[in-house]
């Protein structure tokens, strides 16, 4: 680590149904963030398109692309030109019939530092991801970059302490979640608030449990359901950055925009010295975590 | 499960250095809580005495007692008489040289339903528990009672998602934490607030990650450090009960008192239907959770 403080930027935005328009908008945001000194830029999940998993349509596999491919070339060129690390989120075409929800990390020298294929795949009304995405087969492996070792996970992963733990055990210095989560307008306001709060609680607790900062970048805006089966998805924004005690360093509302934060990579070690959870884990007694259910 | 709603009570109090005085006070609180309809009563960690782990003194092993023993007999008689389930926390003497920090569950028929020996043992300035407590060897096993299957854990366990997960995988319907945690008055106010918030975040996230209610009962009050090495421990209270989305149902401040909440044991299943994390766990990819560190 050549630097112990890091300026990060999270790009929270709405998406149009025109990928070219989205890419142009993202590029402008990336340039603005880098111009303001961001060294690490986190994009939201599947930022190049609308969230197409609201319904199941086999034509939508046409949105997928290989990695490396056009989008990694585009983001790598930006990262290299601007001298920052960019974490993007793409619909990966690996082979006919094998597609992944894949995060990519472009290093500040313009190289593809690595990829992470979403391991936990959701499937619930309006989020039909099991149709589109083959579960990841690369495991929970952090990606080394010029700004540190990044534990990149994606959306649904954010609800699973196992993924966060495996990343921290592998030396991740921060966790990053590109995500796309929203409300169902048919739920009550109380339920919507509980969901938003649970979403933050879960991820802020990963920070606490593992003693490292967490960055979560969510999309915003209302996207209609092309099938007409639902009122659409109301992505709730509220991207945030928290420190290693789960303390909020920056938090967006629902509006689109760039969320900045400065994080200390030294503080994590200080926190782990007063709260040495990794020292005390009962690895002799955890074997049944590998079971589906202990019945 | 004969009943799907449950009235619970958490007894948050200060402790004197006279165990007989503490037991008398606890008994009055238990009677009051049961009189107010509590079916499940959770006591704080090591409620019979001051928090003796502020320093290391081998004479203090005299505080330990066998299980079953005087305190389980006392609590069992209360539970049987009042027809409620009581979760207590004792200093267990198992054999000369083997002592545990053990939670006990007394069922509403006056029987000892089971015990849990604290698995994760802390050791940091003012909390010298590794001197006093042999790490638990009973694993993470819930305890069946007349009000449901209880996932009882103790204090430092609250920082470890593995313990909560193993309890929920074994069918625990709620998690309960007797605890004793406080501030060091030499820390800044900001640090103290971060610690309190992190403590709640961690446990509320166990509720979210596992889709079940969580009860956490902490002691309160300032207890001097007999060694004089520190200003003592300022136990922060703030016992709370949250539902399966981590939503707070009841929360105490620093004052001593009985915290009541009514929890629904049906809501957990409803929440798990919309957020089916247990369905999607990547048990094929978690093996390295059993490592100390992935280096």
GROMACS .gro file of N, CA and C in nm, chain A residues 11 23 36 102 117 131 210 215 220 230 249 265 291:
model
   39
   11UNK      N    1  -2.098   0.611  -0.799
   11UNK     CA    2  -2.182   0.676  -0.899
   11UNK      C    3  -2.323   0.617  -0.895
   23UNK      N    4  -2.382   0.464  -2.110
   23UNK     CA    5  -2.234   0.466  -2.109
   23UNK      C    6  -2.182   0.609  -2.118
   36UNK      N    7  -1.237   1.533  -0.942
   36UNK     CA    8  -1.247   1.577  -0.803
   36UNK      C    9  -1.157   1.494  -0.710
  102UNK      N   10  -2.114  -1.017  -1.344
  102UNK     CA   11  -1.970  -1.012  -1.316
  102UNK      C   12  -1.921  -0.870  -1.287
  117UNK      N   13  -1.730  -1.309  -1.020
  117UNK     CA   14  -1.861  -1.353  -1.071
  117UNK      C   15  -1.956  -1.375  -0.953
  131UNK      N   16  -3.269  -1.700  -1.384
  131UNK     CA   17  -3.287  -1.726  -1.526
  131UNK      C   18  -3.166  -1.677  -1.607
  210UNK      N   19  -1.590  -0.769   1.033
  210UNK     CA   20  -1.462  -0.794   0.969
  210UNK      C   21  -1.361  -0.681   0.986
  215UNK      N   22  -1.823  -0.022   0.091
  215UNK     CA   23  -1.880   0.072  -0.005
  215UNK      C   24  -1.993   0.000  -0.078
  220UNK      N   25  -3.069   0.413  -0.878
  220UNK     CA   26  -3.188   0.486  -0.835
  220UNK      C   27  -3.282   0.500  -0.953
  230UNK      N   28  -4.602  -0.603  -1.303
  230UNK     CA   29  -4.587  -0.532  -1.176
  230UNK      C   30  -4.580  -0.381  -1.204
  249UNK      N   31  -1.979   0.706   0.681
  249UNK     CA   32  -1.889   0.815   0.641
  249UNK      C   33  -1.956   0.903   0.537
  265UNK      N   34  -0.725   0.354   0.543
  265UNK     CA   35  -0.695   0.211   0.543
  265UNK      C   36  -0.611   0.171   0.664
  291UNK      N   37  -2.322  -2.698   0.582
  291UNK     CA   38  -2.446  -2.771   0.555
  291UNK      C   39  -2.556  -2.675   0.508
   0.00000   0.00000   0.00000
